[in-house]
CSV table of C-alpha atoms and ligand atoms in Angstrom, one decimal:
chain,number,residue,atom,x,y,z
A,1,MET,CA,0.0,0.0,0.1
A,2,ILE,CA,2.7,2.4,1.0
A,3,TYR,CA,4.7,1.3,-2.1
A,4,ASN,CA,1.7,2.1,-4.3
A,5,ASP,CA,1.4,5.5,-2.5
A,6,LYS,CA,4.9,6.5,-3.4
A,7,LYS,CA,4.3,5.0,-6.9
A,8,TYR,CA,1.1,6.8,-7.8
A,9,VAL,CA,0.3,9.6,-5.3
A,10,TRP,CA,1.6,13.3,-5.4
A,11,HIS,CA,1.0,14.7,-2.0
A,12,PRO,CA,0.3,18.5,-1.2
A,13,PHE,CA,3.0,20.9,0.2
A,14,THR,CA,5.4,17.9,-0.2
A,15,GLN,CA,8.9,17.5,-1.5
A,16,MET,CA,8.1,14.0,-2.7
A,17,MET,CA,12.0,13.3,-3.3
A,18,THR,CA,13.0,13.8,0.3
A,19,GLU,CA,9.7,13.2,2.4
A,20,PRO,CA,9.8,10.1,4.4
A,21,ASP,CA,6.9,7.6,4.1
A,22,VAL,CA,3.5,8.9,5.0
A,23,LEU,CA,1.3,7.4,7.6
A,24,GLU,CA,-1.5,5.1,6.4
A,25,ILE,CA,-4.5,5.7,8.4
A,26,VAL,CA,-7.1,2.9,8.3
A,27,LYS,CA,-9.8,4.3,10.8
A,28,ALA,CA,-10.7,7.9,12.0
A,29,GLU,CA,-12.9,8.0,15.0
A,30,GLY,CA,-13.7,10.9,17.4
A,31,THR,CA,-10.3,12.5,17.9
A,32,SER,CA,-8.3,9.3,17.0
A,33,LEU,CA,-6.6,8.5,13.9
A,34,ILE,CA,-5.6,4.7,13.8
A,35,ALA,CA,-2.8,3.8,11.6
A,36,LYS,CA,-2.2,0.4,9.9
A,37,ASP,CA,0.2,-0.8,12.5
A,38,GLY,CA,-2.7,-0.3,15.1
A,39,LYS,CA,-1.0,2.7,16.6
A,40,SER,CA,-3.4,5.5,17.5
A,41,TYR,CA,-2.8,9.2,17.0
A,42,LEU,CA,-4.6,12.1,18.7
A,43,ASP,CA,-5.9,14.5,15.9
A,44,CYS,CA,-4.5,17.7,17.5
A,45,ASN,CA,-5.0,19.9,14.4
A,46,SER,CA,-8.4,18.6,13.4
A,47,SER,CA,-7.2,17.0,10.2
A,48,TRP,CA,-5.8,20.2,8.7
A,49,TRP,CA,-8.0,22.5,10.8
A,50,VAL,CA,-11.5,21.2,9.5
A,51,ASN,CA,-12.7,18.5,11.8
A,52,VAL,CA,-14.6,20.5,14.4
A,53,HIS,CA,-16.9,17.8,16.0
A,54,GLY,CA,-14.6,14.5,15.9
A,55,HIS,CA,-14.4,12.0,13.0
A,56,GLY,CA,-17.5,9.8,12.2
A,57,HIS,CA,-20.0,11.8,14.1
A,58,PRO,CA,-23.2,9.8,13.8
A,59,HIS,CA,-25.5,12.9,13.4
A,60,ILE,CA,-23.4,14.0,10.3
A,61,ALA,CA,-23.1,10.5,8.9
A,62,LYS,CA,-27.0,10.1,9.2
A,63,ALA,CA,-27.5,13.4,7.4
A,64,ILE,CA,-25.1,12.5,4.5
A,65,SER,CA,-26.6,9.1,4.1
A,66,GLU,CA,-30.2,10.3,4.1
A,67,GLN,CA,-29.4,13.0,1.6
A,68,PHE,CA,-27.9,10.3,-0.7
A,69,GLU,CA,-31.1,8.5,-0.7
A,70,LYS,CA,-33.0,11.6,-2.0
A,71,VAL,CA,-30.7,13.7,-4.2
A,72,ASP,CA,-27.0,12.9,-4.5
A,73,HIS,CA,-26.0,15.8,-6.8
A,74,ILE,CA,-27.6,18.0,-9.3
A,75,ILE,CA,-26.7,21.0,-11.3
A,76,PHE,CA,-27.2,24.3,-9.4
A,77,ALA,CA,-27.9,26.6,-12.2
A,78,GLY,CA,-31.5,26.5,-13.1
A,79,ALA,CA,-32.4,24.0,-10.3
A,80,THR,CA,-32.2,23.8,-6.6
A,81,HIS,CA,-32.6,21.6,-3.7
A,82,LYS,CA,-33.8,21.6,-0.1
A,83,LYS,CA,-30.6,21.4,1.7
A,84,GLY,CA,-28.9,24.2,-0.4
A,85,VAL,CA,-31.7,26.5,0.7
A,86,GLU,CA,-31.9,25.3,4.2
A,87,LEU,CA,-28.2,25.8,4.6
A,88,SER,CA,-28.2,29.3,3.0
A,89,GLU,CA,-31.2,30.5,5.2
A,90,ARG,CA,-29.5,29.1,8.5
A,91,ILE,CA,-26.1,30.7,7.5
A,92,ILE,CA,-27.7,34.1,7.0
A,93,ASN,CA,-29.6,33.7,10.2
A,94,THR,CA,-26.5,32.7,12.1
A,95,LEU,CA,-24.2,35.5,11.0
A,96,PRO,CA,-24.7,38.6,13.2
A,97,ASP,CA,-27.3,41.2,13.0
A,98,ASN,CA,-29.2,40.3,9.8
A,99,HIS,CA,-26.3,42.0,8.0
A,100,PHE,CA,-25.8,39.3,5.3
A,101,GLN,CA,-28.5,38.5,2.6
A,102,LYS,CA,-27.0,36.2,0.0
A,103,VAL,CA,-25.0,33.0,-0.2
A,104,PHE,CA,-22.8,31.9,-3.2
A,105,PHE,CA,-21.4,28.3,-3.2
A,106,SER,CA,-18.1,26.9,-4.3
A,107,ASP,CA,-15.9,23.9,-3.2
A,108,ASN,CA,-13.3,25.0,-0.8
A,109,GLY,CA,-11.6,27.9,1.1
A,110,SER,CA,-9.4,29.1,-1.9
A,111,THR,CA,-12.4,29.2,-4.2
A,112,SER,CA,-14.7,31.0,-1.5
A,113,THR,CA,-11.9,33.7,-1.4
A,114,GLU,CA,-11.3,33.7,-5.2
A,115,VAL,CA,-15.1,34.3,-5.5
A,116,ALA,CA,-15.1,37.1,-3.1
A,117,LEU,CA,-12.2,38.8,-5.0
A,118,LYS,CA,-13.9,38.4,-8.3
A,119,MET,CA,-17.1,39.7,-6.8
A,120,CYS,CA,-15.3,42.9,-5.7
A,121,PHE,CA,-13.6,43.5,-9.2
A,122,GLN,CA,-16.8,43.1,-11.0
A,123,TYR,CA,-18.8,45.0,-8.5
A,124,TRP,CA,-16.8,48.1,-9.6
A,125,HIS,CA,-16.6,47.0,-13.2
A,126,ASN,CA,-20.4,46.7,-13.5
A,127,GLN,CA,-20.7,50.3,-12.2
A,128,GLY,CA,-18.4,51.6,-14.9
A,129,THR,CA,-15.8,52.6,-12.3
A,130,PRO,CA,-13.2,49.7,-12.4
A,131,LYS,CA,-10.7,49.7,-9.5
A,132,ASN,CA,-7.8,47.5,-9.5
A,133,ARG,CA,-5.9,47.4,-6.3
A,134,VAL,CA,-6.5,45.3,-3.2
A,135,LEU,CA,-5.3,45.9,0.3
A,136,ALA,CA,-4.1,42.8,2.3
A,137,ILE,CA,-2.0,42.2,5.3
A,138,GLU,CA,1.6,40.9,5.4
A,139,GLY,CA,1.7,37.2,6.3
A,140,ALA,CA,-1.7,36.5,4.9
A,141,TYR,CA,-3.0,33.3,3.5
A,142,HIS,CA,-6.1,33.1,1.6
A,143,GLY,CA,-5.6,30.0,-0.5
A,144,ASP,CA,-3.7,28.6,-3.4
A,145,THR,CA,-5.7,29.6,-6.6
A,146,PHE,CA,-4.2,32.7,-8.4
A,147,GLY,CA,-6.5,35.3,-7.0
A,148,ALA,CA,-6.0,34.0,-3.4
A,149,MET,CA,-2.3,33.7,-3.9
A,150,SER,CA,-2.3,37.2,-5.3
A,151,VAL,CA,-3.6,38.6,-2.0
A,152,GLY,CA,-1.4,36.2,0.3
A,153,GLU,CA,2.2,36.7,1.5
A,154,ARG,CA,4.6,36.9,-1.3
A,155,ASP,CA,7.2,34.3,-0.3
A,156,TYR,CA,8.9,31.0,-1.4
A,157,PHE,CA,5.5,29.3,-1.5
A,158,ASN,CA,4.3,31.2,-4.6
A,159,LYS,CA,7.6,32.6,-6.1
A,160,PRO,CA,7.1,30.8,-9.4
A,161,PHE,CA,3.9,32.6,-9.9
A,162,GLU,CA,4.6,35.9,-8.8
A,163,PRO,CA,4.7,37.4,-12.4
A,164,PHE,CA,1.0,36.7,-12.8
A,165,PHE,CA,-0.2,38.2,-9.7
A,166,PHE,CA,-2.4,41.4,-9.6
A,167,ASP,CA,-1.6,44.6,-7.8
A,168,VAL,CA,-1.8,44.3,-4.0
A,169,ASP,CA,-0.4,46.7,-1.4
A,170,TYR,CA,0.3,45.2,2.2
A,171,LEU,CA,-0.3,46.5,5.6
A,172,PRO,CA,2.6,45.5,8.0
A,173,PHE,CA,1.1,42.9,10.5
A,174,PRO,CA,-0.6,45.1,13.2
A,175,LYS,CA,1.6,44.3,16.2
A,176,LYS,CA,0.9,46.6,19.1
A,177,GLU,CA,3.5,49.1,18.3
A,178,LEU,CA,2.5,49.2,14.6
A,179,GLU,CA,-1.3,49.8,15.3
A,180,LYS,CA,-1.1,53.5,14.8
A,181,SER,CA,1.1,53.5,11.7
A,182,THR,CA,-0.8,50.9,9.9
A,183,ILE,CA,-3.9,52.7,10.2
A,184,GLU,CA,-2.2,55.9,8.8
A,185,LYS,CA,-0.7,53.9,6.0
A,186,ALA,CA,-4.2,52.4,5.0
A,187,GLU,CA,-5.7,55.9,5.2
A,188,LYS,CA,-3.1,57.2,2.8
A,189,LEU,CA,-3.6,54.2,0.4
A,190,PHE,CA,-7.4,54.5,0.4
A,191,GLN,CA,-7.2,58.2,-0.5
A,192,THR,CA,-5.8,57.2,-3.9
A,193,ASN,CA,-9.3,55.8,-4.6
A,194,ASP,CA,-7.8,52.9,-6.5
A,195,PHE,CA,-8.9,50.2,-4.2
A,196,SER,CA,-11.5,47.6,-5.0
A,197,ALA,CA,-11.3,45.7,-1.7
A,198,LEU,CA,-9.6,45.0,1.6
A,199,ILE,CA,-9.1,41.4,2.5
A,200,VAL,CA,-8.2,40.1,6.0
A,201,GLU,CA,-8.2,37.0,8.2
A,202,PRO,CA,-10.1,38.6,11.1
A,203,LEU,CA,-8.3,38.7,14.6
A,204,ILE,CA,-6.0,35.8,13.8
A,205,GLN,CA,-3.8,34.9,10.8
A,206,GLY,CA,-3.6,31.0,10.5
A,207,SER,CA,-0.8,30.0,8.3
A,208,SER,CA,1.5,32.7,9.2
A,209,GLY,CA,1.9,31.0,12.6
A,210,MET,CA,-1.5,31.7,14.3
A,211,ARG,CA,-0.6,35.3,15.0
A,212,THR,CA,-3.3,37.4,16.6
A,213,TYR,CA,-4.1,41.1,16.6
A,214,SER,CA,-6.6,43.3,18.2
A,215,SER,CA,-10.3,43.7,17.5
A,216,GLU,CA,-10.2,47.5,18.1
A,217,TRP,CA,-7.6,47.7,15.4
A,218,LEU,CA,-9.7,45.7,13.0
A,219,ASP,CA,-12.6,47.9,13.6
A,220,GLN,CA,-10.7,50.9,12.9
A,221,LEU,CA,-9.4,49.6,9.7
A,222,VAL,CA,-12.9,48.4,8.5
A,223,LYS,CA,-14.3,51.6,9.5
A,224,LEU,CA,-11.8,53.5,7.3
A,225,ALA,CA,-12.4,51.1,4.3
A,226,LYS,CA,-16.0,51.8,4.5
A,227,LYS,CA,-15.5,55.5,4.7
A,228,HIS,CA,-13.4,55.3,1.3
A,229,ASN,CA,-15.9,52.9,-0.1
A,230,VAL,CA,-13.6,49.9,-0.2
A,231,ILE,CA,-15.3,46.5,-0.2
A,232,VAL,CA,-14.4,44.6,3.0
A,233,ILE,CA,-13.7,40.8,3.0
A,234,PHE,CA,-13.3,38.7,6.0
A,235,ASP,CA,-11.8,35.5,5.2
A,236,GLU,CA,-13.3,33.3,8.0
A,237,VAL,CA,-12.2,30.2,6.4
A,238,MET,CA,-10.1,29.3,9.4
A,239,THR,CA,-11.4,31.5,12.1
A,240,ALA,CA,-15.2,30.5,11.9
A,241,TRP,CA,-16.9,27.5,13.7
A,242,GLY,CA,-15.9,28.3,17.3
A,243,ARG,CA,-12.2,28.5,16.7
A,244,THR,CA,-11.9,32.0,18.4
A,245,GLY,CA,-14.4,31.0,21.1
A,246,GLU,CA,-17.3,32.3,19.2
A,247,LEU,CA,-19.1,30.8,16.2
A,248,PHE,CA,-17.4,33.4,13.9
A,249,ALA,CA,-14.5,35.8,14.5
A,250,MET,CA,-16.7,38.7,13.5
A,251,ASN,CA,-18.8,38.2,16.7
A,252,HIS,CA,-15.8,39.7,18.4
A,253,VAL,CA,-16.0,43.1,16.5
A,254,ASN,CA,-18.5,45.9,15.9
A,255,GLU,CA,-17.7,46.6,12.3
A,256,LEU,CA,-19.0,43.9,10.0
A,257,PRO,CA,-17.6,43.2,6.5
A,258,ASP,CA,-19.5,43.2,3.2
A,259,ILE,CA,-18.4,39.7,2.2
A,260,VAL,CA,-17.4,36.7,4.4
A,261,CYS,CA,-15.7,33.5,3.2
A,262,LEU,CA,-16.4,30.1,4.9
A,263,SER,CA,-15.1,26.7,4.5
A,264,LYS,CA,-13.0,24.3,6.6
A,265,GLY,CA,-15.2,23.4,9.5
A,266,LEU,CA,-18.4,24.3,7.6
A,267,THR,CA,-19.4,20.6,6.9
A,268,GLY,CA,-17.9,19.5,10.2
A,269,GLY,CA,-14.8,19.1,8.1
A,270,VAL,CA,-16.0,15.9,6.3
A,271,LEU,CA,-16.8,17.3,2.8
A,272,PRO,CA,-15.4,20.1,0.8
A,273,LEU,CA,-17.8,23.1,0.6
A,274,GLY,CA,-17.1,26.8,0.3
A,275,LEU,CA,-19.5,29.8,0.9
A,276,THR,CA,-19.1,33.4,-0.1
A,277,VAL,CA,-21.8,35.4,1.8
A,278,THR,CA,-22.5,38.9,0.8
A,279,THR,CA,-24.7,41.8,1.8
A,280,GLN,CA,-27.7,43.1,-0.4
A,281,LYS,CA,-25.4,45.9,-1.7
A,282,ILE,CA,-22.8,43.6,-3.2
A,283,TYR,CA,-25.5,41.3,-4.7
A,284,ASP,CA,-27.7,44.2,-6.2
A,285,ALA,CA,-24.6,45.4,-8.2
A,286,PHE,CA,-25.0,42.3,-10.3
A,287,LEU,CA,-28.8,42.8,-11.1
A,288,SER,CA,-29.3,44.0,-14.7
A,289,PRO,CA,-31.2,43.4,-18.0
A,290,GLU,CA,-27.6,42.8,-19.3
A,291,ARG,CA,-26.5,39.0,-19.0
A,292,VAL,CA,-22.9,40.0,-18.9
A,293,LYS,CA,-23.3,41.9,-15.5
A,294,ALA,CA,-24.4,38.6,-14.0
A,295,PHE,CA,-21.8,36.9,-11.8
A,296,LEU,CA,-20.6,34.3,-14.6
A,297,HIS,CA,-18.9,31.9,-12.3
A,298,GLY,CA,-19.6,28.3,-11.1
A,299,HIS,CA,-18.2,24.9,-10.4
A,300,SER,CA,-19.4,21.4,-11.5
A,301,PHE,CA,-20.1,20.6,-7.8
A,302,THR,CA,-21.6,24.0,-6.6
A,303,GLY,CA,-24.0,23.6,-3.9
A,304,ASN,CA,-23.5,19.7,-3.7
A,305,PRO,CA,-26.4,18.5,-1.8
A,306,LEU,CA,-24.4,15.8,0.4
A,307,ALA,CA,-22.1,18.6,1.5
A,308,CYS,CA,-24.9,21.0,2.3
A,309,ALA,CA,-26.6,18.1,4.3
A,310,ALA,CA,-23.4,17.7,6.3
A,311,ALA,CA,-23.2,21.4,6.8
A,312,CYS,CA,-26.8,21.6,8.2
A,313,ALA,CA,-25.9,18.7,10.4
A,314,SER,CA,-22.8,20.5,11.6
A,315,LEU,CA,-24.9,23.6,12.4
A,316,ASP,CA,-27.3,21.3,14.5
A,317,ILE,CA,-24.4,20.3,16.6
A,318,PHE,CA,-23.4,23.9,17.1
A,319,GLU,CA,-27.0,24.6,18.4
A,320,GLN,CA,-26.2,22.2,21.3
A,321,GLU,CA,-25.2,23.8,24.5
A,322,SER,CA,-22.8,20.9,25.1
A,323,THR,CA,-20.7,21.9,22.1
A,324,TRP,CA,-20.2,25.5,23.5
A,325,LYS,CA,-19.5,24.1,27.0
A,326,LYS,CA,-16.7,22.3,25.5
A,327,VAL,CA,-15.4,25.3,23.5
A,328,LYS,CA,-15.4,27.3,26.6
A,329,LEU,CA,-13.5,24.6,28.5
A,330,ILE,CA,-10.9,24.1,25.9
A,331,THR,CA,-10.5,28.0,25.9
A,332,SER,CA,-10.0,28.0,29.6
A,333,LYS,CA,-7.6,25.2,29.7
A,334,ASN,CA,-5.5,26.7,26.9
A,335,LYS,CA,-5.3,29.9,29.0
A,336,GLU,CA,-4.2,28.0,32.1
A,337,PHE,CA,-1.6,26.2,30.2
A,338,GLY,CA,-0.6,29.3,28.5
A,339,SER,CA,0.0,31.2,31.7
A,340,LYS,CA,2.0,28.2,33.1
A,341,MET,CA,4.4,28.3,30.2
A,342,GLU,CA,4.5,32.0,29.8
A,343,ASN,CA,8.2,32.7,31.1
A,344,HIS,CA,9.7,29.3,29.8
A,345,PRO,CA,13.1,30.3,28.3
A,346,SER,CA,12.7,28.4,25.1
A,347,ILE,CA,9.4,30.3,24.3
A,348,GLU,CA,9.4,33.4,22.3
A,349,ASP,CA,5.7,34.1,22.3
A,350,ILE,CA,2.4,32.3,23.4
A,351,ARG,CA,-0.8,33.1,21.6
A,352,ILE,CA,-4.4,31.9,22.7
A,353,MET,CA,-7.5,32.7,20.9
A,354,GLY,CA,-10.4,30.4,21.8
A,355,THR,CA,-9.7,26.8,21.0
A,356,ILE,CA,-6.4,27.8,19.3
A,357,LEU,CA,-3.2,27.7,21.3
A,358,ALA,CA,0.1,28.5,19.6
A,359,LEU,CA,3.7,28.5,21.0
A,360,GLU,CA,6.4,30.1,19.1
A,361,LEU,CA,9.7,28.6,19.9
A,362,LYS,CA,12.9,30.5,20.0
A,363,THR,CA,15.1,29.2,17.2
A,364,GLY,CA,17.5,32.1,16.4
A,365,GLU,CA,16.5,31.9,12.8
A,366,GLY,CA,13.2,33.7,12.9
A,367,ASN,CA,9.6,32.1,12.0
A,368,THR,CA,10.3,30.0,9.1
A,369,TYR,CA,8.3,27.2,7.8
A,370,PHE,CA,11.3,25.0,6.9
A,371,SER,CA,13.0,25.3,10.3
A,372,ASP,CA,14.6,22.1,11.5
A,373,LYS,CA,12.8,22.5,14.6
A,374,ARG,CA,9.5,21.7,12.8
A,375,ASP,CA,10.5,18.3,11.6
A,376,GLU,CA,12.0,17.4,15.0
A,377,ALA,CA,8.9,18.5,16.7
A,378,TYR,CA,6.7,16.8,14.3
A,379,ARG,CA,8.6,13.5,14.7
A,380,PHE,CA,8.5,13.9,18.4
A,381,PHE,CA,4.8,14.3,18.6
A,382,LEU,CA,4.1,11.3,16.4
A,383,SER,CA,6.4,9.1,18.6
A,384,LYS,CA,4.1,10.3,21.5
A,385,GLY,CA,0.9,9.5,19.6
A,386,LEU,CA,0.0,13.1,18.6
A,387,MET,CA,-0.7,14.1,15.0
A,388,MET,CA,0.4,17.8,15.1
A,389,ARG,CA,1.8,19.6,12.2
A,390,PRO,CA,3.8,22.7,13.4
A,391,LEU,CA,4.0,26.0,11.2
A,392,GLY,CA,7.6,26.4,11.2
A,393,ASN,CA,8.8,27.1,14.8
A,394,VAL,CA,5.3,27.5,15.9
A,395,ILE,CA,3.6,24.6,17.6
A,396,PHE,CA,0.0,24.8,17.9
A,397,ILE,CA,-3.2,22.8,18.6
A,398,ASN,CA,-6.7,23.5,17.2
A,399,PRO,CA,-8.3,20.2,18.2
A,400,PRO,CA,-11.8,18.7,17.6
A,401,TYR,CA,-14.4,19.7,20.2
A,402,SER,CA,-15.0,16.1,21.1
A,403,ILE,CA,-11.5,16.0,22.7
A,404,THR,CA,-11.7,15.0,26.3
A,405,MET,CA,-9.9,16.9,29.1
A,406,GLU,CA,-7.7,13.9,29.8
A,407,GLU,CA,-6.7,13.9,26.2
A,408,LEU,CA,-6.0,17.7,26.2
A,409,GLU,CA,-4.0,17.4,29.5
A,410,TYR,CA,-1.8,14.7,27.9
A,411,VAL,CA,-1.3,17.0,24.7
A,412,TYR,CA,-0.1,19.8,27.2
A,413,GLU,CA,2.1,17.3,29.0
A,414,VAL,CA,3.9,16.2,25.6
A,415,ILE,CA,4.3,19.8,24.5
A,416,GLU,CA,5.8,20.6,27.9
A,417,GLU,CA,8.1,17.6,27.5
A,418,PHE,CA,9.2,18.6,23.9
A,419,ILE,CA,10.1,22.2,25.0
A,420,GLY,CA,11.8,21.1,28.1
B,1,PLP,C1,-7.2,27.1,4.6
B,1,PLP,C2,-7.4,28.4,4.4
B,1,PLP,C3,-7.9,29.0,3.1
B,1,PLP,C4,-7.8,28.0,1.8
B,1,PLP,O1,-8.8,27.0,2.1
B,1,PLP,P1,-8.7,25.6,1.2
B,1,PLP,O2,-9.9,24.9,1.5
B,1,PLP,O3,-7.3,24.9,1.7
B,1,PLP,O4,-8.5,25.9,-0.3
B,1,PLP,C5,-8.1,30.1,2.8
B,1,PLP,N1,-8.1,31.1,3.9
B,1,PLP,C6,-7.7,30.8,5.1
B,1,PLP,C7,-7.7,31.8,6.1
B,1,PLP,C8,-7.4,29.4,5.4
B,1,PLP,O5,-6.9,29.0,6.6
């Protein structure tokens, strides 16, 4: 099997020449990933940050199987289905303050941001006042398609593609001491009136190392964008679904965006689905007797009914009090562990936001994805039965909410042992 994997499979984010053999997982259950040799691994990063309720959740399984009996997949142009409508209505009603009105479907996080960007560019185009620049934040990650890469950090990950990216300005990451100057910089840029959109990962940047920033700063920036008619996109692909301690990161702020992108935990993390949710104002700019003013974008699997059924089932689980009790419990345990580790000599920084705990280790070489510490940490955690993929010298957990307190304590113990 492993031989055939090497022979036929090309893995993501992987140098296939030097990477050691991958783990064959034969069963995923709750927080456990069971390998072929019988060894069990705790899924500390929710299987690439997606699995929020644990693997094989019976309620989600039932929803998918029942949906399969009814409508497995249909074209979503000129036709609709119950679960697509139900999901849209529930998402609109779950997002704050009746602020959003329309849901556009795609297949993953990258396409949800790609769609958001295309909507912004066409919004201005349709009104005969094209605006070509976007403002993003240094260290951003919005996905791996071209538009999404264009607004992401320009680094070794996307070097070969850089000549093909559109024009983007970046604000420095708003560390405390840069809060004032970054707002001033944004104001200057917005005054040029060239900006179509602002895109941010609200409150916490994921891929750049789970880096947090203040909600007051975000409120200021969004307010400024609105003052200058710049469309605001919140990429909540990672931050939604309880990760920040609330259902959405935007539940922590006062200024709401015009567009929000959702994916990852949306289906409980079991089927691919992306949503781009907009206000009435964005939607209305596409209404016209002219067909070319429509949003001419779609995917074969747009609005896949099985994925919609899984997402509705995941929303059911988020309506249960026990889910939120667990989110709060993980949050407070993270804080306890964080304060215990605060002054550890090997730790550069500790960041906690809800169910996410990140420890930046001192390496003397800066925060690099390819740091040797990363491989060392990854192997150490595997040997202790933890599946945990550090981001460079940042080790972090964002576990499924089905994790038990005993399991969580064990994770902290192993982290402490590694750092020690
Ligand atoms: C993961 C991620 C994406 C990309 O989602 P994919 O489903 O992997 O394409 C986009 N934005 C953020 C903030 C993410 O964390």
